[in-house]
Short mmCIF file of C-alpha atoms in Angstrom, two decimals:
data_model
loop_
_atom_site.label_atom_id
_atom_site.label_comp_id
_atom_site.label_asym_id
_atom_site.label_seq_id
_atom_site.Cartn_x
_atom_site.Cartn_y
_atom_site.Cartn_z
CA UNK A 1205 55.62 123.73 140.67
CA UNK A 1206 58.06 124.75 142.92
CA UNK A 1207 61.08 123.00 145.11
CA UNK A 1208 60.95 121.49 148.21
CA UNK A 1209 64.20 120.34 150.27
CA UNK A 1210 64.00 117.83 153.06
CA UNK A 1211 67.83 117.62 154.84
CA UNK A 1212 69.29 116.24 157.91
CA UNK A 1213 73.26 117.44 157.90
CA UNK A 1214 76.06 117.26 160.59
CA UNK A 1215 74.16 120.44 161.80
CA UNK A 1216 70.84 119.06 162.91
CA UNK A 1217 71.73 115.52 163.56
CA UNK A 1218 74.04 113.58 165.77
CA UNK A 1219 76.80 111.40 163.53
CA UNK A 1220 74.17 107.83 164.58
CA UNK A 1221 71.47 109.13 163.17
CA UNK A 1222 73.25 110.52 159.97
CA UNK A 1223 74.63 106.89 159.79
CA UNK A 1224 71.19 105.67 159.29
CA UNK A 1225 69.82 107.89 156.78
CA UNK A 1226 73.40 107.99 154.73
CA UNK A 1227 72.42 107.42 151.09
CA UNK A 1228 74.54 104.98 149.28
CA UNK A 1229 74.97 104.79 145.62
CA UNK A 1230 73.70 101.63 145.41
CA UNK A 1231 70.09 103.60 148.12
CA UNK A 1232 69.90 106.44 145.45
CA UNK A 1233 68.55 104.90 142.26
CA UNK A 1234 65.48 103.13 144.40
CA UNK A 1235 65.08 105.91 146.27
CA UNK A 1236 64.59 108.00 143.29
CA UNK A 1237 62.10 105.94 141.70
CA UNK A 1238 59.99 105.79 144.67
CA UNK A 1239 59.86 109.25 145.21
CA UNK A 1240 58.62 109.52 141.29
CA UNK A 1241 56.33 107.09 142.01
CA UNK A 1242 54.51 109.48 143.93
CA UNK A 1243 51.84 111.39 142.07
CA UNK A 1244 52.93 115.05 144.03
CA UNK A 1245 56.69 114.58 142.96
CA UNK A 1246 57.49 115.29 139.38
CA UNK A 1247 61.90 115.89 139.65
CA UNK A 1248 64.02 114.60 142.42
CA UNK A 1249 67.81 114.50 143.30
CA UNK A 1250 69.27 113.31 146.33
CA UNK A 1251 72.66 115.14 147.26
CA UNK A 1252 74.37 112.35 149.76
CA UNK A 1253 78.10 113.15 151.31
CA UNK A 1254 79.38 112.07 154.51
CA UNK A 1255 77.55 114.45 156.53
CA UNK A 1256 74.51 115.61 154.52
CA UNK A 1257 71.55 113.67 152.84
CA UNK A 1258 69.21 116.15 151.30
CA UNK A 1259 66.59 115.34 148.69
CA UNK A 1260 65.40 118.05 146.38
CA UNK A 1261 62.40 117.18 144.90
CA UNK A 1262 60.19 119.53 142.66
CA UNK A 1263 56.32 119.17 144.32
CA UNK A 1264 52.70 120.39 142.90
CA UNK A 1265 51.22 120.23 146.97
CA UNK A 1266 53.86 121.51 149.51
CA UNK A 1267 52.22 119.14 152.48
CA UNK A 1268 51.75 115.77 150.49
CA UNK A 1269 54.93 116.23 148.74
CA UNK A 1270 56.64 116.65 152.39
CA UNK A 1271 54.70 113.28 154.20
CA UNK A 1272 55.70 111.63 150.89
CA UNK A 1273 59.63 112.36 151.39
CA UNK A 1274 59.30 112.12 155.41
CA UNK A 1275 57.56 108.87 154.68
CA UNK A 1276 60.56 107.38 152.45
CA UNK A 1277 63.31 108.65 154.79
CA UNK A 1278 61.77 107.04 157.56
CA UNK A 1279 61.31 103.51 155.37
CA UNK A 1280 65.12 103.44 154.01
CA UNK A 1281 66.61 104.95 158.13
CA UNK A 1282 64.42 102.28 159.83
CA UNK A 1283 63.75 105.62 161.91
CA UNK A 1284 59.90 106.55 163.18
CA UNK A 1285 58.98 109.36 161.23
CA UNK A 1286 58.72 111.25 164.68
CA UNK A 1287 61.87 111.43 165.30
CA UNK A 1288 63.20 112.55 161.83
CA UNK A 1289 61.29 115.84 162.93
CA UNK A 1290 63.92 116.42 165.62
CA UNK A 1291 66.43 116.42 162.73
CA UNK A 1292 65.66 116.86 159.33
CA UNK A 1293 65.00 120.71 158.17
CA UNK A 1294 63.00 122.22 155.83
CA UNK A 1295 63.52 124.48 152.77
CA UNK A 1296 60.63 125.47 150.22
CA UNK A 1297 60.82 127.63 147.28
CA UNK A 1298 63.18 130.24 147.15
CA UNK A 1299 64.82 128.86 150.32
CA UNK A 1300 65.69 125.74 148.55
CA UNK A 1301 67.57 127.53 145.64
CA UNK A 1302 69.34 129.73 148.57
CA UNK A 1303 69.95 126.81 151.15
CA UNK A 1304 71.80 124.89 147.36
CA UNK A 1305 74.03 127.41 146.59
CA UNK A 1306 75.19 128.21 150.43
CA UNK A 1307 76.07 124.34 150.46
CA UNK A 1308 77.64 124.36 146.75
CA UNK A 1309 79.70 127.59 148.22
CA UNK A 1310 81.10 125.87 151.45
CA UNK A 1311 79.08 127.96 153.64
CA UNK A 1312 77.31 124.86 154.95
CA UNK A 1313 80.39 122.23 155.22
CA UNK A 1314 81.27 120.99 158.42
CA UNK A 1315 85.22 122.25 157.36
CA UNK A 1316 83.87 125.88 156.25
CA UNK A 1317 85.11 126.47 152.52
CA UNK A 1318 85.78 122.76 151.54
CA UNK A 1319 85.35 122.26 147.80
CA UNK A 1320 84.34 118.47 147.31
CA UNK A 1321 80.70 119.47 147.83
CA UNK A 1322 81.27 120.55 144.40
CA UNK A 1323 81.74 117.09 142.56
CA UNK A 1324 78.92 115.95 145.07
CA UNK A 1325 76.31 118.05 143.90
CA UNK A 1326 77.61 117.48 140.09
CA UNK A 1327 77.26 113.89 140.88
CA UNK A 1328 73.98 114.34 142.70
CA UNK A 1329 72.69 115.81 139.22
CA UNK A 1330 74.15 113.47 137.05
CA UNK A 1331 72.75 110.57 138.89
CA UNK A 1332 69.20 112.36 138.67
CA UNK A 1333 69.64 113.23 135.16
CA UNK A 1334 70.78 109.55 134.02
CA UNK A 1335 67.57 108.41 135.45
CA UNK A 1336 65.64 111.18 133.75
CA UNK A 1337 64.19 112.53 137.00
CA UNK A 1338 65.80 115.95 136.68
CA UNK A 1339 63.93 118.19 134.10
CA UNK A 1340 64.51 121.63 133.39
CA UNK A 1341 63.70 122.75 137.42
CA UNK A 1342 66.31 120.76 139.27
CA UNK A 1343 68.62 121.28 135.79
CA UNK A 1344 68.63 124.92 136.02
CA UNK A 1345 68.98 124.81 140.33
CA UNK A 1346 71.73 122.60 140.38
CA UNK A 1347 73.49 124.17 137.33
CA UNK A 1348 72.96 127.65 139.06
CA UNK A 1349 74.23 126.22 141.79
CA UNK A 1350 77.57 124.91 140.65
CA UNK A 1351 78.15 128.53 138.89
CA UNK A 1352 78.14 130.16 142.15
CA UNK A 1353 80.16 127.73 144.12
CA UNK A 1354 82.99 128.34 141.57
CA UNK A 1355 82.37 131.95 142.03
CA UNK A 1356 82.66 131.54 145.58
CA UNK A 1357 85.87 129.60 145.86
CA UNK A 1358 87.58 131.91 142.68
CA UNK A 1359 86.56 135.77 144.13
CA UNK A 1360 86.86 134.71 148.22
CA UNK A 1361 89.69 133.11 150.44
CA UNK A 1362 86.95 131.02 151.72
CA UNK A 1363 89.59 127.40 150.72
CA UNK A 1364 92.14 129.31 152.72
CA UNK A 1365 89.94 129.72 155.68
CA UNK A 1366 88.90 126.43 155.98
CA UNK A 1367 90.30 123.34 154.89
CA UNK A 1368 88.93 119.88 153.78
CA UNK A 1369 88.15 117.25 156.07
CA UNK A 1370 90.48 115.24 155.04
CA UNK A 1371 93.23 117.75 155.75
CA UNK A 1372 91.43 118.63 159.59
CA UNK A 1373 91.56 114.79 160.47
CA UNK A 1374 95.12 114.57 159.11
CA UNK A 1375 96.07 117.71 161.02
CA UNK A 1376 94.56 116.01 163.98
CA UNK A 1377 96.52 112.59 163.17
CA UNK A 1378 99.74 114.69 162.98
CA UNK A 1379 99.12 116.12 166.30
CA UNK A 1380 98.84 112.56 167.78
CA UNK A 1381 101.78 111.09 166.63
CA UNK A 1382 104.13 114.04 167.41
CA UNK A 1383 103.83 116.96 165.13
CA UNK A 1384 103.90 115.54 161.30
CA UNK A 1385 103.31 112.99 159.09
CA UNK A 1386 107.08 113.22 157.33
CA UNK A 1387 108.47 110.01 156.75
CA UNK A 1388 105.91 108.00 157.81
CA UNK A 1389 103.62 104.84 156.71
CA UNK A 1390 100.05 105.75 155.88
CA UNK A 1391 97.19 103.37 154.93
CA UNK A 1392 94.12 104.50 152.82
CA UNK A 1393 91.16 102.18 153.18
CA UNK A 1394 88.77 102.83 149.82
CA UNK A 1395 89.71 104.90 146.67
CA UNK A 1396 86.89 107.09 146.08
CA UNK A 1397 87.14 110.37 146.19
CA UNK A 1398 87.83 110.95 149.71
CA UNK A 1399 90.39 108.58 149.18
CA UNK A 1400 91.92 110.40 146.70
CA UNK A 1401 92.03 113.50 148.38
CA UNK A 1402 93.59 111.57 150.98
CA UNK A 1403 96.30 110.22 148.88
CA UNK A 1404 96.61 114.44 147.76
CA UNK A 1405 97.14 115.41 151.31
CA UNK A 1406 99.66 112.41 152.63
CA UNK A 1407 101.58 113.30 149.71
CA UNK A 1408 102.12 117.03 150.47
CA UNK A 1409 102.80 115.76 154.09
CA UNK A 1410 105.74 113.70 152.37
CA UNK A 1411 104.81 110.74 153.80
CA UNK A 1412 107.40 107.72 153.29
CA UNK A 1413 104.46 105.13 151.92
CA UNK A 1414 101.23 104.58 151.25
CA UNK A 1415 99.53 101.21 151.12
CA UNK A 1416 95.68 101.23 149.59
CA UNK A 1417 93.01 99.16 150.32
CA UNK A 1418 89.68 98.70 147.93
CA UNK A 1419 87.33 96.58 146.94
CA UNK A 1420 87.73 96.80 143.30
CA UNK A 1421 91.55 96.58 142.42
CA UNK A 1422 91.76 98.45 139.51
CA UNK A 1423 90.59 101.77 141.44
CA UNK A 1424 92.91 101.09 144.22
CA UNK A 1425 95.73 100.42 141.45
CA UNK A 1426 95.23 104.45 139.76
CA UNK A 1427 95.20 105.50 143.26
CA UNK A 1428 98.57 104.06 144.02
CA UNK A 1429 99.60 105.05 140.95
CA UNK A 1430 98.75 108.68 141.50
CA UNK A 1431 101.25 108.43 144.78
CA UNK A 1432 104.02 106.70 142.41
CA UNK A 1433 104.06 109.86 140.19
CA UNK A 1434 104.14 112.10 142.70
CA UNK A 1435 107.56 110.33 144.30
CA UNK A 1436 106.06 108.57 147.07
CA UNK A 1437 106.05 104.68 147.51
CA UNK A 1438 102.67 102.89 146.82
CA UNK A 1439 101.47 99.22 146.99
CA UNK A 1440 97.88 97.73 146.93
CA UNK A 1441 96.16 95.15 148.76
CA UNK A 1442 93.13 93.80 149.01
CA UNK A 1443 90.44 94.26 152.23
CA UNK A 1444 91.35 90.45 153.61
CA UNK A 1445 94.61 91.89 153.56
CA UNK A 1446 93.41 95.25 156.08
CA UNK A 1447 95.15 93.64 159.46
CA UNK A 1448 98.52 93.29 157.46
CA UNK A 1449 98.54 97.12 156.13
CA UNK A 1450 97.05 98.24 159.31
CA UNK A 1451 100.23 97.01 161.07
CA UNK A 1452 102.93 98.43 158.91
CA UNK A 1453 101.11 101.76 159.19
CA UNK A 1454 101.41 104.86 161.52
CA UNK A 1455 97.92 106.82 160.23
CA UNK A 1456 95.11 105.24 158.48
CA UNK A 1457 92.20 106.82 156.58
CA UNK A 1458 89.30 105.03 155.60
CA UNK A 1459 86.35 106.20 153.97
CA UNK A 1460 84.55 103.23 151.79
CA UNK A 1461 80.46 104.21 151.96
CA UNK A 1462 80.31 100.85 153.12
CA UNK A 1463 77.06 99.89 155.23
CA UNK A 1464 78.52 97.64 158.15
CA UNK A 1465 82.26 98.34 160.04
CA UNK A 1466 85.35 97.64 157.21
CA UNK A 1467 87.69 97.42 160.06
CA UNK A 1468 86.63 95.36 162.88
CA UNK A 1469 87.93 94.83 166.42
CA UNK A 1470 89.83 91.31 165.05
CA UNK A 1471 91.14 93.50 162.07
CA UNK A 1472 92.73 96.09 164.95
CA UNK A 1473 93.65 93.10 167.10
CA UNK A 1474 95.86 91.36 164.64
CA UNK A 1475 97.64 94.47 163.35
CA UNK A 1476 98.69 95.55 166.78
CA UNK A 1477 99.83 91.80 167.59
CA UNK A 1478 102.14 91.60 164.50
CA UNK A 1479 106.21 91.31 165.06
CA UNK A 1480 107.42 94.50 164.56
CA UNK A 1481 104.97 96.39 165.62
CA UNK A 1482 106.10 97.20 168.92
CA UNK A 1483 104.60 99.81 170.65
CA UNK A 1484 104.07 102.28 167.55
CA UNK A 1485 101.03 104.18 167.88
CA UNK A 1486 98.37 104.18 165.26
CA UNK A 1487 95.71 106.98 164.51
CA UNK A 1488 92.44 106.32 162.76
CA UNK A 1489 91.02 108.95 160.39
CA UNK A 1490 87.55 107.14 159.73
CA UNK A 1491 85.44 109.72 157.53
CA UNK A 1492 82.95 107.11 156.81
CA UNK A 1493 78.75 107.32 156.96
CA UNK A 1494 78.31 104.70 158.26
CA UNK A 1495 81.46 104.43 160.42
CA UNK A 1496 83.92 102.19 158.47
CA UNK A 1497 85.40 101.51 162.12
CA UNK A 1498 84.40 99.54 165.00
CA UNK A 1499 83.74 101.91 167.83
CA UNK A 1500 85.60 99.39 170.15
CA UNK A 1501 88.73 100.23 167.73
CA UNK A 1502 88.98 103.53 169.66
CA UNK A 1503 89.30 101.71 173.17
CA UNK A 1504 93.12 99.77 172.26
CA UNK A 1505 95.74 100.94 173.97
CA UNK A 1506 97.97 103.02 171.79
CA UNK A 1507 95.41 103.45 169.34
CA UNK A 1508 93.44 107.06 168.86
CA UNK A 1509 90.30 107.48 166.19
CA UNK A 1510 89.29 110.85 165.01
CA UNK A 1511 85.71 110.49 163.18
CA UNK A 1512 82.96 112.51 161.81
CA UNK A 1513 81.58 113.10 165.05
CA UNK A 1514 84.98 114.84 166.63
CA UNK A 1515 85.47 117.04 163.59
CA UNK A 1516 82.38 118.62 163.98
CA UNK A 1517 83.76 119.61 167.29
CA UNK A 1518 86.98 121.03 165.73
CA UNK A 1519 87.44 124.85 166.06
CA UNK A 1520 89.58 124.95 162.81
CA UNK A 1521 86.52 123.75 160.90
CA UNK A 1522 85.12 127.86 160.80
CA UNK A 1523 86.37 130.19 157.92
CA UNK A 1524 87.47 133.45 158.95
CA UNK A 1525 84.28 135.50 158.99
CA UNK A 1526 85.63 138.33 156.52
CA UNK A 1527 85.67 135.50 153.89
CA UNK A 1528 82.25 133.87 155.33
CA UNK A 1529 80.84 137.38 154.55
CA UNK A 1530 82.38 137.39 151.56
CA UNK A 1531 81.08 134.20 149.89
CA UNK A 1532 77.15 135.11 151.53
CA UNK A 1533 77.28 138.40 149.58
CA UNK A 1534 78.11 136.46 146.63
CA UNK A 1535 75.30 133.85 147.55
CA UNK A 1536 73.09 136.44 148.18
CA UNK A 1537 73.60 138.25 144.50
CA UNK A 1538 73.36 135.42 142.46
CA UNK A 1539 69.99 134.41 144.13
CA UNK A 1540 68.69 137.49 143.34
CA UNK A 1541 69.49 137.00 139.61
CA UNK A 1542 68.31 133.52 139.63
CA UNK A 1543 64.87 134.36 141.15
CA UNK A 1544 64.48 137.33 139.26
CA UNK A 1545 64.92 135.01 135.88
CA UNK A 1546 62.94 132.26 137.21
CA UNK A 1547 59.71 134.81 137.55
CA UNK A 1548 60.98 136.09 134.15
CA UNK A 1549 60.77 132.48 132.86
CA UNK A 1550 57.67 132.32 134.32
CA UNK A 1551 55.63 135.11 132.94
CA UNK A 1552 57.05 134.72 129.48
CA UNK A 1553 54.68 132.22 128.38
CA UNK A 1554 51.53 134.56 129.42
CA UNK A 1555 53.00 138.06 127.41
CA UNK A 1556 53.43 135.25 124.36
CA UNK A 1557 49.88 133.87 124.77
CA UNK A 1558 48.58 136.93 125.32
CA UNK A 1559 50.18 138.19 122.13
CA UNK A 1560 48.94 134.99 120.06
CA UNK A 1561 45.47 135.78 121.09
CA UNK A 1562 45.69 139.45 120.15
CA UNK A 1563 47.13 138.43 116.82
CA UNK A 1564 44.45 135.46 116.15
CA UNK A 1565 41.76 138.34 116.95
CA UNK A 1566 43.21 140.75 114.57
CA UNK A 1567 43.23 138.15 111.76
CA UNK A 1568 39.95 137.14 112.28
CA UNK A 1569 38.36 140.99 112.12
CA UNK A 1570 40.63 141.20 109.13
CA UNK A 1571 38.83 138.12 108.02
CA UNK A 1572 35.43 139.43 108.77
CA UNK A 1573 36.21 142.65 107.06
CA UNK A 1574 37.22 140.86 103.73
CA UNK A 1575 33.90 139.39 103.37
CA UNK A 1576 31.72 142.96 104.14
CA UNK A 1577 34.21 145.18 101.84
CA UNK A 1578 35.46 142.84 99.10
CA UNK A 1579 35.86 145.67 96.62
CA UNK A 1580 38.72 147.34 98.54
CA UNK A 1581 42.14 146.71 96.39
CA UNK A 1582 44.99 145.21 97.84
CA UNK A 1583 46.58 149.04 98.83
CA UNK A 1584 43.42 149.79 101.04
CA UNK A 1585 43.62 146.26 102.42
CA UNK A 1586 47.10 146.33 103.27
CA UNK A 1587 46.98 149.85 105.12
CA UNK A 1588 43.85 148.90 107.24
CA UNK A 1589 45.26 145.23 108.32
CA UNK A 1590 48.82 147.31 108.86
CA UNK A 1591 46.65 149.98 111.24
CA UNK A 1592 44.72 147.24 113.25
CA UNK A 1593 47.83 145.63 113.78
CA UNK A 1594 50.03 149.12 114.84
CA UNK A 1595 47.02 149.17 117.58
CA UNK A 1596 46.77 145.96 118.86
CA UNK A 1597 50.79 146.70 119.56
CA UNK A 1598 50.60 149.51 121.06
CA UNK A 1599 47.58 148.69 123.61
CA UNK A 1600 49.70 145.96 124.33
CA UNK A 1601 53.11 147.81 124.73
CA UNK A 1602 52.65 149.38 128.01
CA UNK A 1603 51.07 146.52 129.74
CA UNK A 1604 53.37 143.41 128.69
CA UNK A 1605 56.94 145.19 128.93
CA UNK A 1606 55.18 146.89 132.00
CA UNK A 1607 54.37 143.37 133.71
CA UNK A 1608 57.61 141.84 132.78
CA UNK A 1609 59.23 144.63 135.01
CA UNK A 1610 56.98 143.46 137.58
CA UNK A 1611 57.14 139.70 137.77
CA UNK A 1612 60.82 140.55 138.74
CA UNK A 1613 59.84 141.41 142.31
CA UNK A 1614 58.55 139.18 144.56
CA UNK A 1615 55.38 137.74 143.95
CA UNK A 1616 55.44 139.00 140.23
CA UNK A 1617 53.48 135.50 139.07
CA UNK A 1618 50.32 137.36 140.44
CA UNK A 1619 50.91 139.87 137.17
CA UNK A 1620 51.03 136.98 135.34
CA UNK A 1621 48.02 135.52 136.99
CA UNK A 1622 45.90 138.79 136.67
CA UNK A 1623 46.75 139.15 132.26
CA UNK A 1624 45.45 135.65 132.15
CA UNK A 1625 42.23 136.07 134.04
CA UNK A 1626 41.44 139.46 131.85
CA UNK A 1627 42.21 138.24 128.66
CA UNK A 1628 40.27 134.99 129.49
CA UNK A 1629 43.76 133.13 128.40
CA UNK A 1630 42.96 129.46 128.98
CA UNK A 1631 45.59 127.19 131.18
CA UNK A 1632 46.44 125.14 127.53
CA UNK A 1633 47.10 128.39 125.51
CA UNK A 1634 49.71 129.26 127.95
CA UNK A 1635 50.89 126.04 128.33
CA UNK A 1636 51.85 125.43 124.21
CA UNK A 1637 54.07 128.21 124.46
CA UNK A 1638 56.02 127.27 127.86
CA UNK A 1639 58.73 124.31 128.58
CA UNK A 1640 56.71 120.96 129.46
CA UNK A 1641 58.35 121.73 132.96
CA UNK A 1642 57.64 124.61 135.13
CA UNK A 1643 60.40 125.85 137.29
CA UNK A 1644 60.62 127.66 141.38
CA UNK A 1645 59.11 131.08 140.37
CA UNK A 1646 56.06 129.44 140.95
CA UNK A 1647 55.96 131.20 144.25
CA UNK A 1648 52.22 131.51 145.27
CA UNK A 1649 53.09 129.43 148.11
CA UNK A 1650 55.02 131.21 150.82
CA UNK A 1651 59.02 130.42 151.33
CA UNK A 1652 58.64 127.91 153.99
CA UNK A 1653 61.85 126.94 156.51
CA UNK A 1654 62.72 125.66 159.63
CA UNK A 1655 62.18 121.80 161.09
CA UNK A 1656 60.50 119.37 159.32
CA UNK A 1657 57.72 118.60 162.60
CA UNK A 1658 56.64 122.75 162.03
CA UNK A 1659 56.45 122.38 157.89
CA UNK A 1660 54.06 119.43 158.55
CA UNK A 1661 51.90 121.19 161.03
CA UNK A 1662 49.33 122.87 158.78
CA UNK A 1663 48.65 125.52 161.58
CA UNK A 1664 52.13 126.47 161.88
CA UNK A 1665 51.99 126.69 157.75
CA UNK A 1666 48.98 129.35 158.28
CA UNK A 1667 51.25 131.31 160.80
CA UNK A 1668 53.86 131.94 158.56
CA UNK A 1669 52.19 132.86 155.96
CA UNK A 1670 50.49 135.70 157.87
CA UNK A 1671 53.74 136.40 159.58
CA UNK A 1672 54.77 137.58 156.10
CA UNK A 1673 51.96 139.07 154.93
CA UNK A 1674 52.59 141.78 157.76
CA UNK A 1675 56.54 141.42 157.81
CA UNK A 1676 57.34 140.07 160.81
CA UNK A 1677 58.89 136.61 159.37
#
């Protein structure tokens, strides 16, 4: 078994089509059953933020496993499955595990460094988890994975260097209205988490107010309440009420998940139209997938929208490269480690077999013996069993702690491969002493990346795997 990652991010795929194959909370339970469903899937989790959906899914057959993913993103986008090759990418393998913890580090994030990709991946696994379709594979990636972004963010200045996107589009919003957000009205539109770290960042810009808008009250009413503590005004409303705290508000961010536009052209219309407004102008953050506003919005007079698509245009969104460096060095290590104990993991289960079958031989000569020498006494018995045994160990020695050193390199599973085809160890002996679930080291199959139209192409599979075979990948 080993892991395959299908992906389309901000990277490889303009903000419309990311609109269409955004994941909602509500998308991932289905979508996780179907891919289970599939007889070449065994583990899946689906990692959805607003400018990534990547599905890691733990495969037996490295083509089937990919039409059956590439079939299911094309179902829930409405897209042909021809034109999620232009976007999505591919990671197999040990690329998967590496391609994980660059994105769990930062190094991937359209604001370089930003550390919500953290809870996202956590929640990614928890989801997978709670529907028992992470085992121990995806447990031990995504676990892995969450150690090294924390080691990332503690032993770099990678959340110096880059900021979240919250903080670029509110940078941006400053700009607009004149240099900062002091004093000023702000309205947040949904109180999820990029909510909340919206609420985080209008406080430290000592905004005067901040009026929030949810669905559910109650989540709206913490929200406000996390503004109250922290000195600044806060009232909720609800999202019939949007128009109204639109117009009493200088900046607005919105980010609700929600499928269709939250605030519409009317919504826009009335808040500009309301006494008092004058001719105060209002900037947008909307860090929805799907956009939560009306792309008309953006054509009012006086009115300015900064979205997902402009912030991937945004300079500010690199870390300094020192840092960058930094945090792939890190990356880099801990992969090491984590492959090198995956093919550890791995081979385990054949040393143990093998050492089983030596001891189940020795017991039955032992056996044998009994019946053609019954008059030795117990002393002579004990000191030939104890001899048999002291040379069964030390034929083994050499070659088990020998071929534990090797399965730490790449391709060490073929060590592992080789003891079990000359000791004749059967796939079920090896199999009672291992985990029900196999994990990545499983790496007979070469590391396979790049677009999703070259993993399909069986040809182009061929070429890489000779291409590494005589180092020129």
């Amino acid at each position: 078994m080993s892991v395959l990652l299908v992906g389309i991010s901000h990277r490889s795929a303009p903000v419309p089509v990311l609109e269409k194959v955004a994941v909602t909370d509500t998308d991932r339970p289905k979508l996780t059953d179907k891919m289970l469903a599939s007889d070449k899937i065994s583990e899946a989790m689906i990692v959805s933020t607003c400018n990534r959906v990547e599905i890691y899914a733990v495969v037996d057959a490295f083509h089937g496993a990919l039409a059956a993913v590439s079939e299911l993103l094309a179902e829930h986008s409405g897209l042909p499955v021809t034109e999620l090759h232009k976007h999505a990418y591919v990671r197999y393998s040990e690329a998967a595990a590496e391609h994980l913890f660059s994105v769990a580090s930062g190094l991937d994030s359209m604001v370089v460094g930003e550390q919500q990709i953290l809870g996202q991946i956590r929640t990614a696994y928890a989801a997978a988890d709670a529907q028992q379709a992470a085992g121990r594979t995806l447990h031990e990636l995504a676990q892995q994975a969450l150690r090294v972004g924390k080691r990332v963010h503690s032993e770099t200045g990678i959340d110096a260097a880059g900021a979240s996107v919250v903080s670029v589009a509110l940078d941006k919003a400053a700009n607009f209205l004149g240099g900062d957000l002091k004093g000023r009205t702000a309205a947040v539109i949904g109180a999820g988490a990029m909510g909340g770290l919206a609420v985080a960042h209008l406080v430290r810009a000592e905004v005067g107010s901040i009026v929030v808008a949810n669905r559910t009250r109650d989540r709206a009413e913490r929200l406000a309440e996390t503004a109250r503590a922290a000195g600044v005004d806060a009232e909720v409303v609800g999202f019939d009420d949007l128009a109204t705290a639109l117009s009493r508000a200088d900046v607005a961010v919105t980010c609700t998940g929600a499928v269709g536009a939250v605030v519409t052209l009317a919504d826009a219309h009335r808040a500009l139209a309301q006494p008092g407004r004058g001719e105060r102008p209002l900037a947008i953050c909307d860090l929805g997938l799907p956009r939560d506003v009306d792309t008309a919005v953006a054509g009012l007079p006086g009115v300015q929208v900064f979205d997902m698509e402009s912030l991937q245009r945004d300079p500010s969104a690199g870390a300094a490269a020192s840092d960058a460096e930094a945090a792939r060095k890190i990356v880099a290590a801990e992969l090491s480690q984590y492959l090198t104990a995956q093919r550890l993991a791995e081979v385990t289960p054949t040393v143990t077999a093998l050492r089983q079958r030596a001891a189940e031989v020795v017991e039955g000569e032992l056996m044998r013996l009994e019946s053609r020498l019954p008059d030795l006494d117990d002393g002579q018995r004990g000191e030939v069993a104890r001899t048999v045994r002291r040379v069964v160990d030390k034929l083994l020695h050499a070659p088990t702690v020998r071929v534990k050193q090797l399965a730490s390199t790449p391709g060490g599973d073929q060590y592992a491969e080789a003891l079990r085809e000359l000791f004749e160890l059967s796939p079920g002996s090896v199999e009672a002493v291992a985990t029900p679930t196999k994990d990545l080291s499983s790496l007979t199959d070469p590391t396979l990346s790049g677009d999703l139209s070259a993993a399909l192409d069986p040809a182009v599979t061929t070429e890489l795997r000779a291409s590494r075979k005589d180092g020129t990948a």
